[in-house]
Short mmCIF file of C-alpha atoms in Angstrom, two decimals:
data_model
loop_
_atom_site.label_atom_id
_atom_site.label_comp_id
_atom_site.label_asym_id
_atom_site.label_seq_id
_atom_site.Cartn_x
_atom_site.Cartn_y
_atom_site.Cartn_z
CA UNK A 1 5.15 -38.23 33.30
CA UNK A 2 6.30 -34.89 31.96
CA UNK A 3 2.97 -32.40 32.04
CA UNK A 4 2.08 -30.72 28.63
CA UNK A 5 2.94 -27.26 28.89
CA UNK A 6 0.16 -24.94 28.50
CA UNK A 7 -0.54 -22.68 25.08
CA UNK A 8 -0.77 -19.10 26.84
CA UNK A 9 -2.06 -18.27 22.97
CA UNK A 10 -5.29 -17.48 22.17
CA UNK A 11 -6.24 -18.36 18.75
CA UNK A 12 -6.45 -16.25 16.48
CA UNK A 13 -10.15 -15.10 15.36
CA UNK A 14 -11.94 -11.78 13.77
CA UNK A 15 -11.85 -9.61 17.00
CA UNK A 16 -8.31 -9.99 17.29
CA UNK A 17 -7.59 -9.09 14.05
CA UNK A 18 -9.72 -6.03 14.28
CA UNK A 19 -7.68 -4.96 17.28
CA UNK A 20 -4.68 -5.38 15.86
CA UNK A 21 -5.50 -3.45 12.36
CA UNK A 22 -7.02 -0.73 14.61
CA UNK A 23 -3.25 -0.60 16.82
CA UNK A 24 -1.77 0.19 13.42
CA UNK A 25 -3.49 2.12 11.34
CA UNK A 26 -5.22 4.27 14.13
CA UNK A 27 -1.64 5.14 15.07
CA UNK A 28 0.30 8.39 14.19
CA UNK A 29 3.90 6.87 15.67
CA UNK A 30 5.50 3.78 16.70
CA UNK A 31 8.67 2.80 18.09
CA UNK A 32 11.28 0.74 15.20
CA UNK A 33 13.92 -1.54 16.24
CA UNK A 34 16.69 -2.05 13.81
CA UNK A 35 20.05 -3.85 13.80
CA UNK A 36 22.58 -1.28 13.74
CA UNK A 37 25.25 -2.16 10.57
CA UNK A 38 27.96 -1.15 12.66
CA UNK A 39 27.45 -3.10 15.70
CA UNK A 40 24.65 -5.58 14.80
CA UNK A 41 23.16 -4.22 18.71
CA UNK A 42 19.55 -3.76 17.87
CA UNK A 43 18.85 0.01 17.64
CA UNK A 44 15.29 1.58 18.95
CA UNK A 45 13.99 4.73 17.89
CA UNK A 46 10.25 6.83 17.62
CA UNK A 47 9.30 7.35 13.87
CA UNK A 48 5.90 8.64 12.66
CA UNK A 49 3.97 6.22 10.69
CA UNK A 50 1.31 5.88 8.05
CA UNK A 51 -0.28 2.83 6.19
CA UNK A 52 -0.36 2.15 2.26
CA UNK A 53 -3.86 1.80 0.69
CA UNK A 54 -3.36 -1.59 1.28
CA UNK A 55 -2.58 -1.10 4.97
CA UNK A 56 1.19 -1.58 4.80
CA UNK A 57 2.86 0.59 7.79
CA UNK A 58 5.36 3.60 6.04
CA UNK A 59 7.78 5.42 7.38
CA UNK A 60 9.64 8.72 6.20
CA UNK A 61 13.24 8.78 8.12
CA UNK A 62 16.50 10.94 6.91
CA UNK A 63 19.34 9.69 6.30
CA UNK A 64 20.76 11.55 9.54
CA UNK A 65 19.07 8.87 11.64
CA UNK A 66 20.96 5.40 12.39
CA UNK A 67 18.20 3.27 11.30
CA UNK A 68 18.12 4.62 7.51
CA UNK A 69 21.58 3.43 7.14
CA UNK A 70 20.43 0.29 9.04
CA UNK A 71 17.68 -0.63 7.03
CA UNK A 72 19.47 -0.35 3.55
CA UNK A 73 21.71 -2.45 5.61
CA UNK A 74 19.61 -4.99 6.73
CA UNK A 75 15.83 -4.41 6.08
CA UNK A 76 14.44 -6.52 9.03
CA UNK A 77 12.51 -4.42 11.96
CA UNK A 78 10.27 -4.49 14.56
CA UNK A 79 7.59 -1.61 14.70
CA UNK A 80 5.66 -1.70 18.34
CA UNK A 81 1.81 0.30 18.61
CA UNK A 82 -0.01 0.96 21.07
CA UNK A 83 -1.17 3.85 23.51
CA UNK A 84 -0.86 3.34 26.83
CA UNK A 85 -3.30 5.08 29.34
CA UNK A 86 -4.02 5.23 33.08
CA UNK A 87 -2.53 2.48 35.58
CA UNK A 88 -0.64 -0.36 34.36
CA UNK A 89 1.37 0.34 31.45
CA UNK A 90 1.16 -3.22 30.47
CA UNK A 91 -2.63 -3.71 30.98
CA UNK A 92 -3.28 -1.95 27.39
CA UNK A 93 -3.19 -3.22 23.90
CA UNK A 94 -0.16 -3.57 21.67
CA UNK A 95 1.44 -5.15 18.37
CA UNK A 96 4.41 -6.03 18.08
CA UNK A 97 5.57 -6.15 14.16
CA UNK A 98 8.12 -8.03 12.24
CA UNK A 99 8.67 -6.37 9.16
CA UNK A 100 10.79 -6.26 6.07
CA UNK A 101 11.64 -2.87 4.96
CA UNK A 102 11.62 -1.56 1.37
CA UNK A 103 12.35 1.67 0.41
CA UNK A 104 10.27 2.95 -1.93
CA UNK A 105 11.96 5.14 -5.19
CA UNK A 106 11.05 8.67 -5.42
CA UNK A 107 10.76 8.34 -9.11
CA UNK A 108 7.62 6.16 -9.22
CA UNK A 109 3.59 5.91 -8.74
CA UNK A 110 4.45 4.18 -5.31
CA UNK A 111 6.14 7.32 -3.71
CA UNK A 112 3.51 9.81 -5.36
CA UNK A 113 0.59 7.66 -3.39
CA UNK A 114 2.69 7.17 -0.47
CA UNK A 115 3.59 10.80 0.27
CA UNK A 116 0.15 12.08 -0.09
CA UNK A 117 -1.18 9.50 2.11
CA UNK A 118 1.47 10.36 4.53
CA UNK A 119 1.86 13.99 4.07
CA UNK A 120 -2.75 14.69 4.81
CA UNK A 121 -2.04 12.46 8.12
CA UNK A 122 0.69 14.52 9.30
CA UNK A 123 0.43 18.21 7.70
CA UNK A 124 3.65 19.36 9.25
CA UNK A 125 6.04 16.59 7.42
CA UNK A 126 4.92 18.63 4.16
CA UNK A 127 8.07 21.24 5.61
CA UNK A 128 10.36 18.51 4.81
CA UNK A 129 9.06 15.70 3.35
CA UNK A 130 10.80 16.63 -0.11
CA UNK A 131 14.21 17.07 1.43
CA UNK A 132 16.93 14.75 -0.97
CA UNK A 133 18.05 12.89 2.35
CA UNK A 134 14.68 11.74 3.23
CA UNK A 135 12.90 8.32 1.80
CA UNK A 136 10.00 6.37 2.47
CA UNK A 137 10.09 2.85 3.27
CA UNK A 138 7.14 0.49 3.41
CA UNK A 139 7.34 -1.91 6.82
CA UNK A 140 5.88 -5.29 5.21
CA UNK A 141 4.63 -7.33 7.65
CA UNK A 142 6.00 -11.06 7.69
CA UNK A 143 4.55 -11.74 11.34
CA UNK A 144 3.13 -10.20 14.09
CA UNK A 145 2.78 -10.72 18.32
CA UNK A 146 -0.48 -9.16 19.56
CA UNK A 147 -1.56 -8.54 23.04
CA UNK A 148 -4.48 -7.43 23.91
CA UNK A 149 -4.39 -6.96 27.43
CA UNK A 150 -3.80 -9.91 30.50
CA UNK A 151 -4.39 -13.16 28.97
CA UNK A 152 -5.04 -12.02 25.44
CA UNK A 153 -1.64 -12.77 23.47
CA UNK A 154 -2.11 -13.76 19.57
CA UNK A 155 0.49 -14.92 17.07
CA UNK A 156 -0.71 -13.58 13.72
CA UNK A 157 -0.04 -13.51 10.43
CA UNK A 158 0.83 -10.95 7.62
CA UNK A 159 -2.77 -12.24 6.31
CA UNK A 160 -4.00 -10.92 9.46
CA UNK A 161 -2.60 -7.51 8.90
CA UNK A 162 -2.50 -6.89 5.23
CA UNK A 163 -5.74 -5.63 2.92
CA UNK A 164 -6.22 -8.17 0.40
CA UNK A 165 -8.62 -6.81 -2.33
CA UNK A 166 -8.78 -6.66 -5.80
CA UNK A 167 -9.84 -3.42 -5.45
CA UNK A 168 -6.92 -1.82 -3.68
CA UNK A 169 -5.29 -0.29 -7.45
CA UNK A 170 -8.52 1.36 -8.37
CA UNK A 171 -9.13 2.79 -5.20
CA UNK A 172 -5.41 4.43 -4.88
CA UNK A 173 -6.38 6.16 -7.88
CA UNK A 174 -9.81 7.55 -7.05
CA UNK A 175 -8.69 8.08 -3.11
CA UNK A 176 -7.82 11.61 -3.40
CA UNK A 177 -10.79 12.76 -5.23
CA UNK A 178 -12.98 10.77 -2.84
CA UNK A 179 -11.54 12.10 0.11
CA UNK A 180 -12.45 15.84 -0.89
CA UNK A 181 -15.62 15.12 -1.99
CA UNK A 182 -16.70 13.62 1.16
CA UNK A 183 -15.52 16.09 3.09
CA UNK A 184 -16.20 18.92 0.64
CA UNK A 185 -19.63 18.04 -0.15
CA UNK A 186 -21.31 15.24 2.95
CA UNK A 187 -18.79 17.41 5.57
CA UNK A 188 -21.24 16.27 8.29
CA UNK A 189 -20.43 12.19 7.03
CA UNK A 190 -17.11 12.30 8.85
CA UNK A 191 -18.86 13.21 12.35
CA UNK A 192 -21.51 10.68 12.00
CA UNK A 193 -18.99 8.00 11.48
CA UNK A 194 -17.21 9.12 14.17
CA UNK A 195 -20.31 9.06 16.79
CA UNK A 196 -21.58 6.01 15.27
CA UNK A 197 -18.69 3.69 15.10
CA UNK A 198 -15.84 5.20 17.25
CA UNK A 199 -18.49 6.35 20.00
CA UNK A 200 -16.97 10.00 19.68
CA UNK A 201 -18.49 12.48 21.50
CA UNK A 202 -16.23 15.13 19.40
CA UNK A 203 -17.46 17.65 16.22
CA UNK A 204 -14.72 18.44 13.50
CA UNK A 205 -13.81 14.82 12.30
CA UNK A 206 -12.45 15.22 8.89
CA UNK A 207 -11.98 12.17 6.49
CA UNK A 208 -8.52 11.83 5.71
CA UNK A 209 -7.97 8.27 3.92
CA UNK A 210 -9.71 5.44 2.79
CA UNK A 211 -9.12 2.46 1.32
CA UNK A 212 -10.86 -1.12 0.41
CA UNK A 213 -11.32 -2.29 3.94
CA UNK A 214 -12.04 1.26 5.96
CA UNK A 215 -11.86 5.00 6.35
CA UNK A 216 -9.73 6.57 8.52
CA UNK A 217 -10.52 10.17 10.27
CA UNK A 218 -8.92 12.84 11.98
CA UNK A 219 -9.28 15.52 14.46
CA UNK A 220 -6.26 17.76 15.50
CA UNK A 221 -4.05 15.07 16.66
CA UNK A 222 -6.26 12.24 17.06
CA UNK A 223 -6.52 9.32 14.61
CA UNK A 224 -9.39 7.00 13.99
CA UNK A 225 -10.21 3.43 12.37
CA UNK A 226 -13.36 3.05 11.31
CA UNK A 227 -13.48 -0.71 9.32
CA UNK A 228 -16.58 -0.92 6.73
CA UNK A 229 -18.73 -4.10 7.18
CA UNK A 230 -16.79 -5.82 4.32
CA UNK A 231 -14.10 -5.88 2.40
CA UNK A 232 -14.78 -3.33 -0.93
CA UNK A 233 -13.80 -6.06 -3.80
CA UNK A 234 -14.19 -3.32 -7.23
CA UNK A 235 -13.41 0.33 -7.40
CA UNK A 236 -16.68 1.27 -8.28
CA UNK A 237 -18.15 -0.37 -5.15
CA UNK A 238 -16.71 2.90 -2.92
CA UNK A 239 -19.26 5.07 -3.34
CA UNK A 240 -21.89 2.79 -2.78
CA UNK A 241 -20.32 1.49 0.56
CA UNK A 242 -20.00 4.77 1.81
CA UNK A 243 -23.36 5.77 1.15
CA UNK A 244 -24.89 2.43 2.99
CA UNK A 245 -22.39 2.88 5.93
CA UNK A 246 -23.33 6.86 6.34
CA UNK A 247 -27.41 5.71 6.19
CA UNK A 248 -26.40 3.00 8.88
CA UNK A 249 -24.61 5.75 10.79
CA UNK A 250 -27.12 8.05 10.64
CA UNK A 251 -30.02 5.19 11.92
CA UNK A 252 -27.76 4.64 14.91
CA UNK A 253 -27.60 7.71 16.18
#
């Protein structure tokens, strides 16, 4: 009698999704892996990453690097998050991404969105992010492999990943102009959030995106995911979910 071989899988449930949207859109870089047109050998490489208001990874590469001629060639790739920290390398979270890769035209709304969301989480790619041989590609997730740490590996799903909210068009609109206000007018909002949610012990958090399903802050170098209570379904909800997740943050601490 042949013995069933055990799932090493957990299934999949809300605090594994959680980790895995915080891997990605906490992060400011990943590692791609490409198939290079030439060879067909895969290809690996570092890029800095961002996430589309609907929480889509993006990429801006030249066309001096092997994987932009790769993924025109072939637009499947692998993006891999996650920090690792003291001890064993292997012992901390990461995602593992299979993507399809579009690149996104220069000439429409897409790019405009996608290069200010990019450009206010990494201030220095505003030297070159304009450059003719440079493009933006949106990573769209088809599945994903996430560990979580010794005996925490999930298969998930581009469901998993993906913010899926009627809300997400209004809200790319209004983004910019709720960004500044927050941190023009309620500066202190983005420390409270920070202290509340992330446990941050740090002053000088500044808001630098938000979208339907979160808000995501910054501080020199450091990115943070903070995930609102529930998913924002209308554009005009924003404001109000802000306001009720800044009183929360406030009664917490």
């Amino acid at each position: 009698m042949t013995e069933k071989k055990k799932d090493v899988l957990r299934e999949t449930d809300e605090e594994a999704r959680a980790l895995a949207r915080k891997l990605v859109r906490a992060a400011r870089y990943a590692a791609i892996a490409v198939i290079d047109a030439e060879t067909g050998h895969p290809n690996a490489s570092r890029v800095l990453t961002g996430t589309d208001i609907d929480g889509v990874p993006v990429i801006l590469i030249s066309a001096l690097a092997p994987h932009m001629a790769a993924l025109r060639a072939d637009p499947r790739a692998s993006l891999l998050f996650g920090e690792v920290g003291k001890g064993d390398p292997l012992a901390h979270a990461r995602i593992t991404l299979k993507c399809e890769a579009r690149e996104i035209a220069r000439d429409g709304e897409d790019h405009a969105r996608i290069r200010r969301r990019f450009v206010t989480r990494h201030p220095k790619s505003k030297l070159y992010v304009d450059f003719p041989d440079f493009a933006f590609f949106r990573l769209e997730p088809v599945s994903a492999s996430l560990n979580g740490g010794f005996g925490r590996a999930y298969a998930m799903t581009a469901d998993d990943l993906v913010i899926s909210s009627p809300a997400s068009e209004a809200l790319a609109r209004i983004e910019e102009s709720a960004v500044a206000h927050m941190n023009s007018d309620h500066k202190e909002a983005a420390d409270l959030y920070a202290r509340a949610y992330g446990k941050s012990k740090k002053e000088g958090w500044v808001i630098i995106g938000l979208d339907a399903a979160g808000i995501d802050l910054a501080n020199g170098d450091e990115i943070m995911r903070i995930d609102l209570p529930e998913v924002i379904s209308s554009g005009d909800g924003l404001r109000q979910a802000l306001s009720d997740f800044l009183q929360r943050a406030r009664e917490i601490t």
